[in-house]
Amino acid sequence: MELTEQFILLQAPNPAAADNGRKLSKSGKFSSLRRSEDGTLFWGECAGSGKTPYRVSIDWTEPQAPVCRCSCPSRQFPCKHALGLMFEQLSGKPFEVADIPQDIADKRAKQAARAAKKEAGAQAPKKPRKTNTAAAAKRLNRQLEGLDMAERMVEELLNGGVGSLGGSSAKTYEELAKELGNHYLTGPQTAFSRIALAVRTAQRTPEQQEGSYAEALRVLIALRSTIKKGRAFLQQKLEAGQFSAEDTILFEAMGGVWKLEDLAAIGACREHVRLVQLSFDVSYDEARREYVERGFWLDLDTGHVDQTWNLRPVKALKYIKGEDSCFSLLEIPALYTYPGEGCRRIRWENGMPRPLTREEQSGLPALAQPDLATAVKLAKNQMKNTLLPKFLPVLLPVGQVGEVDGAFVLEDPAGGRILLRDRPEDGADHASTARVASVPGGLRKGDALFGLMFYDKADRSLCLHPYSAVTRSHIIRLQY
């Protein structure tokens, strides 16, 4: 495997760790650099704050999943010393060939034994997992009780009118959200947390009351639909005695948690997939009190755009590895796709980055939707579904891009037009429409523009919030 900076960044638990590792390498902190004769193990020493340097090693037996070891007390994995050793390799520093240290040889042997045992277990016939039907039925009944409680509150709010929210205490909805968590209803729980947030905003900031009430009403309407569909879904499972995960977005909306093995069981797994990241952003979900790291990925074989989410609750930030932008092509051995429509959530366990070839890069714009009319139809179908986001990530073909009556407009090769406009919900951190005019060389016919298609209530128009320009030679990210 050819080691690249992008690969090192993907291994880092967060950008700061990668930067610190790079600084260690540049400042000459490493010494006694060694490697095995077969090139699968690199090790050395790194000066730290104490008298004794840290012993660092990287085992490349599995190139896509290197094993990093270090004698430092850091809880980050890989630590900055291991990342620094990777940068030492990347910079071309000389590593003297030497015999593998005995302690590392012993650890390798134990790791190989564990891998062999795991592989043997994977090849052995698997016994079907036994489901505790009594516990599963009890859980479903508990969820149904929670839905009844949530429905009563929703009906009271809708019958009383959105204006009644102004006299309500946000604490009421926060307590209900907490209670729904006890009923295993994470979807409705989040909805009531958003209502509580809207109430607090309306009470604290009178000038934002109208917008807060509109947001609360939107959440209430969607929640009402979720409760209705969710009840039918849970009752059907209870009556049929079917307690396993199902290929429907209602499973997760009602508190289900997808495991990779469950996704594989429903056939939601593909092998040997090539992905290219079109955009990456980070936002803070105040209602859930967590950071959402979101990447949009283009499948080079199907042309489909899907997304990854890395959810990092504030209380657990230092325990969850942060994601970052990826500028390489990723070769994924096994890709898992969550149920849904449009831009679905995807996951994988490991992937090998490599540079895009010239042919791959030049072919990216051709993977855009056939025309604007096709994309509009897809977006409208998604927006009608109350369980799906009210926007659709889409790659559109460019005929030309320019200003019409003071507004940016994309025209596809067939002559269809759509306004380019920042989504109000995205806020100033994600403003990018104005940067379309700054794309080097401009966007020309045959290029593509990636963004979120959404409905702007302000003037009742369908718009595109541009995120990235995709040309035959570059992906130009417009965010940040």
Coordinates of C-alpha atoms in Angstrom, one line a residue:
M1 CA 0.0 0.0 0.0
E2 CA 1.2 3.5 -0.8
L3 CA 1.1 5.6 2.3
T4 CA -0.6 9.0 1.8
E5 CA -1.3 11.9 4.1
Q6 CA -5.0 11.4 3.5
F7 CA -4.7 7.9 4.9
I8 CA -3.0 9.2 8.0
L9 CA -5.7 11.8 8.5
L10 CA -8.4 9.1 8.3
Q11 CA -6.6 7.1 11.1
A12 CA -6.5 10.1 13.4
P13 CA -9.1 10.2 16.2
N14 CA -9.4 14.0 15.5
P15 CA -7.6 16.7 13.4
A16 CA -5.7 17.9 16.5
A17 CA -4.0 14.5 17.0
A18 CA -2.9 14.4 13.3
D19 CA -1.5 18.0 13.6
N20 CA 0.4 17.1 16.8
G21 CA 1.8 14.0 15.1
R22 CA 3.0 16.0 12.2
K23 CA 4.7 18.5 14.5
L24 CA 6.5 15.6 16.3
S25 CA 7.9 14.4 13.0
K26 CA 8.9 17.9 11.8
S27 CA 10.6 18.8 15.1
G28 CA 12.9 15.7 15.0
K29 CA 11.4 14.0 18.1
F30 CA 11.9 10.5 16.7
S31 CA 15.0 8.3 17.0
S32 CA 16.1 4.7 16.6
L33 CA 13.9 4.2 13.5
R34 CA 13.7 0.6 12.6
R35 CA 11.7 -1.7 10.2
S36 CA 11.3 -5.4 9.7
E37 CA 12.9 -6.9 6.6
D38 CA 9.5 -7.6 5.0
G39 CA 8.3 -4.0 5.6
T40 CA 5.3 -5.0 7.7
L41 CA 6.5 -3.4 10.9
F42 CA 8.0 0.0 11.7
W43 CA 9.0 1.1 15.1
G44 CA 11.1 3.7 16.9
E45 CA 11.4 6.0 19.9
C46 CA 9.7 9.4 20.4
A47 CA 10.9 12.0 23.0
G48 CA 8.3 12.9 25.5
S49 CA 8.0 15.1 28.6
G50 CA 10.0 12.5 30.7
K51 CA 13.5 11.2 30.5
T52 CA 12.5 7.9 28.9
P53 CA 11.3 8.1 25.3
Y54 CA 8.1 6.4 24.3
R55 CA 8.3 3.2 22.3
V56 CA 6.1 3.4 19.2
S57 CA 5.3 0.8 16.5
I58 CA 3.0 0.4 13.6
D59 CA 2.1 -3.1 12.3
W60 CA 1.1 -3.0 8.6
T61 CA 0.2 -6.7 8.3
E62 CA -3.3 -5.5 7.4
P63 CA -2.5 -2.3 5.4
Q64 CA -6.1 -1.0 5.5
A65 CA -6.2 -1.4 9.3
P66 CA -2.7 -0.8 10.8
V67 CA -2.1 -1.8 14.4
C68 CA -0.6 1.1 16.4
R69 CA 1.2 0.5 19.7
C70 CA 2.8 3.0 22.1
S71 CA 4.0 3.1 25.6
C72 CA 2.6 6.5 26.3
P73 CA -0.4 6.9 28.7
S74 CA -2.7 8.6 26.1
R75 CA -6.2 7.3 25.7
Q76 CA -6.5 8.4 22.2
F77 CA -6.1 5.7 19.5
P78 CA -3.9 6.0 17.5
C79 CA -2.0 8.5 19.7
K80 CA 0.0 11.4 18.3
H81 CA 3.2 9.4 18.6
A82 CA 1.9 6.7 16.3
L83 CA 0.6 9.2 13.9
G84 CA 4.0 11.0 14.0
L85 CA 5.7 7.7 13.2
M86 CA 3.4 7.4 10.1
F87 CA 4.5 10.9 9.1
E88 CA 8.1 9.8 9.5
Q89 CA 7.4 7.0 7.0
L90 CA 5.6 9.4 4.7
S91 CA 8.5 11.9 4.7
G92 CA 10.9 9.2 3.5
K93 CA 13.0 9.1 6.7
P94 CA 15.5 6.1 6.7
F95 CA 14.4 3.1 8.7
E96 CA 17.2 0.6 9.5
V97 CA 16.3 -3.0 8.9
A98 CA 16.4 -4.9 12.2
D99 CA 15.0 -8.0 13.9
I100 CA 11.5 -7.6 15.4
P101 CA 11.6 -6.9 19.1
Q102 CA 10.5 -9.9 21.2
D103 CA 7.7 -8.1 23.0
I104 CA 6.2 -7.0 19.6
A105 CA 6.6 -10.5 18.2
D106 CA 4.7 -11.9 21.2
K107 CA 1.9 -9.4 20.7
R108 CA 1.7 -10.2 17.0
A109 CA 1.4 -13.9 17.7
K110 CA -1.4 -13.3 20.1
Q111 CA -3.1 -11.0 17.6
A112 CA -2.7 -13.6 14.9
A113 CA -4.2 -16.3 17.2
R114 CA -7.2 -14.1 17.9
A115 CA -7.7 -13.3 14.2
A116 CA -7.6 -17.1 13.4
K117 CA -10.1 -17.8 16.1
K118 CA -12.4 -15.1 14.8
E119 CA -12.1 -16.3 11.2
A120 CA -12.8 -19.9 12.3
G121 CA -15.9 -18.7 14.2
A122 CA -17.1 -16.7 11.1
Q123 CA -16.8 -19.8 8.9
A124 CA -18.5 -22.1 11.3
P125 CA -22.3 -22.5 10.9
K126 CA -24.0 -19.8 12.9
K127 CA -26.7 -20.8 15.3
P128 CA -29.7 -18.5 14.9
R129 CA -29.9 -16.0 17.7
K130 CA -32.6 -16.8 20.2
T131 CA -35.1 -14.0 20.8
N132 CA -36.5 -13.5 24.2
T133 CA -40.0 -13.2 22.9
A134 CA -41.5 -12.3 26.3
A135 CA -39.0 -9.4 26.7
A136 CA -39.5 -8.3 23.1
A137 CA -43.3 -8.3 23.5
K138 CA -43.0 -6.3 26.8
R139 CA -40.9 -3.7 25.0
L140 CA -43.4 -3.3 22.2
N141 CA -46.3 -2.9 24.6
R142 CA -44.2 -0.3 26.5
Q143 CA -43.6 1.6 23.2
L144 CA -47.3 1.5 22.4
E145 CA -48.0 3.0 25.8
G146 CA -45.5 5.8 25.1
L147 CA -47.2 6.5 21.8
D148 CA -50.6 6.9 23.5
M149 CA -49.1 9.4 25.9
A150 CA -47.3 11.3 23.1
E151 CA -50.5 11.3 21.0
R152 CA -52.6 12.9 23.7
M153 CA -50.1 15.7 24.1
V154 CA -49.9 16.3 20.3
E155 CA -53.7 16.4 20.0
E156 CA -53.9 18.9 22.8
L157 CA -51.4 21.2 21.2
L158 CA -52.9 21.0 17.7
N159 CA -56.5 21.5 19.0
G160 CA -55.4 24.4 21.2
G161 CA -53.5 26.1 18.4
V162 CA -49.8 26.8 18.1
G163 CA -50.3 30.1 19.9
S164 CA -50.9 28.1 23.1
L165 CA -47.3 27.2 23.1
G166 CA -46.4 30.7 24.3
G167 CA -48.0 30.1 27.6
S168 CA -46.5 26.6 28.0
S169 CA -43.5 25.7 29.9
A170 CA -40.6 24.2 27.9
K171 CA -40.0 22.0 31.0
T172 CA -43.2 20.1 30.3
Y173 CA -42.0 19.0 26.9
E174 CA -38.5 18.2 28.2
E175 CA -40.0 16.0 30.9
L176 CA -42.2 14.2 28.3
A177 CA -39.1 13.7 26.1
K178 CA -37.3 12.1 29.0
E179 CA -40.3 9.8 29.7
L180 CA -40.5 8.8 26.0
G181 CA -36.9 7.7 26.3
N182 CA -38.0 5.4 29.1
H183 CA -40.5 4.0 26.6
Y184 CA -37.8 3.2 24.0
L185 CA -39.1 5.9 21.6
T186 CA -36.1 7.8 20.5
G187 CA -37.8 9.4 17.4
P188 CA -40.7 11.0 19.3
Q189 CA -38.4 11.8 22.1
T190 CA -36.2 13.9 19.8
A191 CA -39.3 15.6 18.4
F192 CA -40.5 16.8 21.8
S193 CA -37.0 18.0 22.6
R194 CA -37.2 20.1 19.5
I195 CA -40.6 21.5 20.6
A196 CA -39.2 22.3 24.0
L197 CA -36.3 24.2 22.3
A198 CA -38.8 26.1 20.1
V199 CA -40.8 27.1 23.1
R200 CA -37.7 28.3 25.0
T201 CA -36.7 30.4 22.0
A202 CA -40.1 31.9 21.7
Q203 CA -40.2 32.8 25.4
R204 CA -36.7 34.2 25.5
T205 CA -36.6 36.0 22.1
P206 CA -40.0 37.6 21.3
E207 CA -38.8 38.7 17.8
Q208 CA -38.3 35.0 16.9
Q209 CA -41.7 33.9 18.1
E210 CA -43.2 33.5 14.6
G211 CA -40.3 31.4 13.4
S212 CA -40.3 29.3 16.6
Y213 CA -44.0 28.6 16.4
A214 CA -43.7 27.6 12.7
E215 CA -40.9 25.2 13.6
A216 CA -43.0 23.7 16.4
L217 CA -46.0 23.3 14.2
R218 CA -43.8 21.5 11.5
V219 CA -42.5 19.1 14.2
L220 CA -46.0 18.5 15.6
I221 CA -47.4 17.6 12.2
A222 CA -44.6 15.3 11.4
L223 CA -44.8 13.7 14.9
R224 CA -48.5 13.1 14.5
S225 CA -47.8 11.2 11.3
T226 CA -45.0 9.3 12.9
I227 CA -47.2 8.2 15.8
K228 CA -49.9 7.0 13.5
K229 CA -47.6 5.0 11.3
G230 CA -45.5 3.8 14.2
R231 CA -48.5 2.4 16.1
A232 CA -49.6 0.4 13.1
F233 CA -46.1 -0.9 12.7
L234 CA -45.7 -1.9 16.3
Q235 CA -49.1 -3.5 16.6
Q236 CA -48.4 -5.6 13.4
K237 CA -45.1 -6.8 14.9
L238 CA -46.8 -7.7 18.2
E239 CA -49.7 -9.6 16.6
A240 CA -47.3 -11.5 14.2
G241 CA -44.8 -12.2 16.9
Q242 CA -42.1 -10.7 14.7
F243 CA -39.4 -9.1 16.8
S244 CA -36.4 -8.8 14.5
A245 CA -35.2 -5.7 12.6
E246 CA -37.1 -4.9 9.5
D247 CA -36.4 -3.1 6.2
T248 CA -38.3 0.0 7.0
I249 CA -37.4 3.5 8.4
L250 CA -40.1 3.0 11.0
F251 CA -37.8 0.5 12.8
E252 CA -35.3 3.2 13.7
A253 CA -37.9 5.9 14.2
M254 CA -39.5 3.7 16.9
G255 CA -36.3 3.3 18.8
G256 CA -34.6 0.4 16.9
V257 CA -30.9 0.4 16.6
W258 CA -29.3 -1.1 13.5
K259 CA -26.3 -3.4 13.8
L260 CA -24.2 -4.2 10.8
E261 CA -25.1 -7.8 11.0
D262 CA -28.8 -6.9 10.9
L263 CA -28.3 -4.8 7.8
A264 CA -26.5 -7.7 6.2
A265 CA -29.4 -10.0 7.2
I266 CA -31.9 -7.8 5.2
G267 CA -29.6 -7.7 2.2
A268 CA -28.5 -4.1 2.7
C269 CA -24.9 -4.8 2.0
R270 CA -22.8 -4.4 -1.2
E271 CA -19.3 -5.5 -1.8
H272 CA -16.4 -3.7 -3.6
V273 CA -17.8 -0.2 -3.7
R274 CA -15.9 3.0 -4.8
L275 CA -16.9 6.2 -3.1
V276 CA -15.9 9.8 -3.5
Q277 CA -16.8 12.4 -0.9
L278 CA -18.6 15.5 -2.5
S279 CA -18.9 17.5 0.7
F280 CA -18.4 17.4 4.5
D281 CA -19.8 19.6 7.2
V282 CA -20.2 19.8 11.0
S283 CA -23.3 21.1 12.8
Y284 CA -24.6 21.2 16.3
D285 CA -28.0 19.7 17.1
E286 CA -29.1 21.7 20.2
A287 CA -32.1 19.5 20.8
R288 CA -30.1 16.3 21.0
R289 CA -27.0 18.1 22.4
E290 CA -24.6 16.5 20.0
Y291 CA -22.4 17.4 17.0
V292 CA -23.3 15.9 13.7
E293 CA -20.4 15.2 11.3
R294 CA -22.0 14.6 7.9
G295 CA -20.4 13.5 4.7
F296 CA -22.1 13.2 1.2
W297 CA -20.6 10.4 -1.0
L298 CA -21.0 9.7 -4.7
D299 CA -21.0 6.0 -5.7
L300 CA -18.8 5.7 -8.8
D301 CA -20.6 2.6 -10.0
T302 CA -24.3 3.6 -9.5
G303 CA -24.1 7.4 -9.5
H304 CA -26.2 7.4 -6.2
V305 CA -25.5 10.0 -3.5
D306 CA -25.7 8.8 0.1
Q307 CA -24.5 10.2 3.4
T308 CA -22.6 9.3 6.5
W309 CA -23.4 10.6 10.0
N310 CA -20.9 10.6 12.9
L311 CA -22.9 11.5 16.0
R312 CA -20.8 12.9 18.9
P313 CA -22.8 13.8 22.0
V314 CA -21.3 16.6 24.0
K315 CA -20.9 14.4 27.0
A316 CA -18.9 11.8 25.1
L317 CA -16.8 14.0 22.7
K318 CA -13.4 12.7 23.9
Y319 CA -14.5 9.1 23.5
I320 CA -15.8 9.2 19.9
K321 CA -13.5 9.6 17.0
G322 CA -14.1 12.7 15.0
E323 CA -14.5 12.5 11.2
D324 CA -12.9 14.8 8.7
S325 CA -13.0 15.7 5.0
C326 CA -11.8 13.0 2.6
F327 CA -10.2 14.0 -0.6
S328 CA -9.3 10.5 -1.9
L329 CA -11.3 7.8 -3.5
L330 CA -12.3 5.1 -0.9
E331 CA -12.4 1.5 -1.9
I332 CA -14.9 -0.2 0.5
P333 CA -14.9 -4.0 0.9
A334 CA -18.4 -4.1 2.4
L335 CA -20.9 -1.1 2.3
Y336 CA -24.0 -1.2 4.5
T337 CA -27.0 0.9 3.7
Y338 CA -29.8 1.9 6.1
P339 CA -33.4 1.6 4.9
G340 CA -34.9 4.7 3.4
E341 CA -35.3 6.6 0.2
G342 CA -33.4 9.3 -1.6
C343 CA -30.1 10.0 0.2
R344 CA -29.7 7.1 2.6
R345 CA -27.3 6.6 5.5
I346 CA -24.4 4.3 4.8
R347 CA -21.7 2.7 7.0
W348 CA -18.6 0.6 6.6
E349 CA -16.0 -0.9 8.8
N350 CA -12.8 -0.1 6.8
G351 CA -11.9 1.4 3.5
M352 CA -8.7 1.9 1.5
P353 CA -8.1 5.4 0.2
R354 CA -6.3 6.1 -3.0
P355 CA -6.0 9.0 -5.5
L356 CA -8.6 9.2 -8.2
T357 CA -7.4 8.4 -11.6
R358 CA -7.7 11.0 -14.3
E359 CA -10.4 8.9 -16.0
E360 CA -12.4 8.6 -12.7
Q361 CA -12.2 12.3 -12.0
S362 CA -13.2 13.3 -15.6
G363 CA -16.2 10.9 -15.4
L364 CA -17.7 12.4 -12.2
P365 CA -19.9 15.1 -13.8
A366 CA -21.5 12.4 -16.0
L367 CA -22.9 10.8 -12.9
A368 CA -25.3 13.7 -12.3
Q369 CA -29.0 13.4 -12.7
P370 CA -30.1 13.3 -16.4
D371 CA -31.8 16.7 -16.0
L372 CA -33.4 19.1 -13.6
A373 CA -36.9 17.8 -14.1
T374 CA -35.9 14.3 -12.9
A375 CA -34.2 15.7 -9.8
V376 CA -37.3 17.8 -9.0
K377 CA -39.6 14.8 -9.2
L378 CA -37.3 12.9 -6.8
A379 CA -37.2 15.8 -4.4
K380 CA -41.0 16.3 -4.3
N381 CA -41.6 12.6 -3.7
Q382 CA -39.2 12.7 -0.7
M383 CA -40.7 15.9 0.7
K384 CA -44.1 14.4 0.8
N385 CA -42.9 11.7 3.2
T386 CA -43.2 13.0 6.7
L387 CA -40.6 10.6 8.0
L388 CA -37.9 11.9 5.6
P389 CA -35.8 15.1 5.6
K390 CA -37.4 18.1 3.7
F391 CA -34.4 18.3 1.3
L392 CA -32.7 16.1 -1.2
P393 CA -28.9 16.0 -1.8
V394 CA -28.5 15.9 -5.6
L395 CA -25.9 16.2 -8.3
L396 CA -27.2 18.4 -11.1
P397 CA -25.8 18.7 -14.7
V398 CA -24.7 22.2 -15.6
G399 CA -25.7 23.9 -18.9
Q400 CA -24.7 27.3 -17.5
V401 CA -24.7 29.2 -14.2
G402 CA -25.2 33.0 -13.9
E403 CA -27.2 35.8 -12.5
V404 CA -30.8 36.5 -13.5
D405 CA -32.5 39.5 -11.9
G406 CA -29.9 39.6 -9.2
A407 CA -30.2 35.9 -8.2
F408 CA -27.9 33.0 -9.0
V409 CA -29.5 30.5 -11.4
L410 CA -28.5 27.1 -12.6
E411 CA -29.7 26.1 -16.0
D412 CA -29.3 22.5 -17.1
P413 CA -28.4 21.5 -20.6
A414 CA -32.1 21.0 -21.4
G415 CA -33.0 24.6 -20.4
G416 CA -34.5 23.8 -17.0
R417 CA -33.7 26.4 -14.3
I418 CA -33.5 26.4 -10.5
L419 CA -32.6 29.2 -8.1
L420 CA -29.3 28.9 -6.1
R421 CA -29.9 29.9 -2.5
D422 CA -28.7 29.1 1.0
R423 CA -31.0 27.1 3.1
P424 CA -32.2 29.3 6.1
E425 CA -31.9 26.2 8.4
D426 CA -28.2 25.8 7.6
G427 CA -27.2 29.2 9.1
A428 CA -24.3 31.4 8.3
D429 CA -21.7 28.7 8.8
H430 CA -22.9 26.9 5.7
A431 CA -23.5 29.9 3.5
S432 CA -22.0 29.1 0.1
T433 CA -24.2 30.3 -2.8
A434 CA -22.1 33.5 -3.2
R435 CA -19.0 31.4 -3.7
V436 CA -20.3 29.8 -6.9
A437 CA -19.2 32.9 -8.8
S438 CA -15.6 32.3 -7.5
V439 CA -15.2 28.8 -8.9
P440 CA -11.9 29.0 -10.9
G441 CA -12.6 29.2 -14.6
G442 CA -16.4 29.2 -13.8
L443 CA -18.8 26.4 -14.3
R444 CA -19.3 25.4 -17.9
K445 CA -21.5 23.0 -19.8
G446 CA -20.6 19.4 -18.9
D447 CA -19.8 20.2 -15.3
A448 CA -22.0 19.4 -12.3
L449 CA -23.2 21.2 -9.2
F450 CA -23.8 19.3 -5.9
G451 CA -26.1 20.6 -3.3
L452 CA -29.3 20.3 -1.3
M453 CA -32.6 20.8 -3.1
F454 CA -35.2 22.3 -0.8
Y455 CA -38.5 24.2 -0.8
D456 CA -38.2 27.8 0.4
K457 CA -41.5 28.9 2.0
A458 CA -40.5 32.6 1.8
D459 CA -41.4 32.8 -1.9
R460 CA -42.7 29.2 -2.4
S461 CA -39.9 28.2 -4.7
L462 CA -37.8 25.1 -5.2
C463 CA -34.1 26.0 -4.7
L464 CA -30.7 24.4 -4.6
H465 CA -28.2 25.2 -1.8
P466 CA -24.9 24.6 -3.6
Y467 CA -22.3 22.6 -1.7
S468 CA -19.7 21.6 -4.3
A469 CA -18.8 22.2 -7.9
V470 CA -17.8 19.0 -9.7
T471 CA -15.7 19.6 -12.9
R472 CA -13.7 17.2 -15.1
S473 CA -10.6 17.9 -13.1
H474 CA -11.6 18.9 -9.6
I475 CA -14.2 18.7 -6.8
I476 CA -14.4 22.3 -5.5
R477 CA -16.0 22.5 -2.1
L478 CA -17.9 25.7 -1.4
Q479 CA -18.6 25.2 2.3
Y480 CA -16.6 27.1 4.9

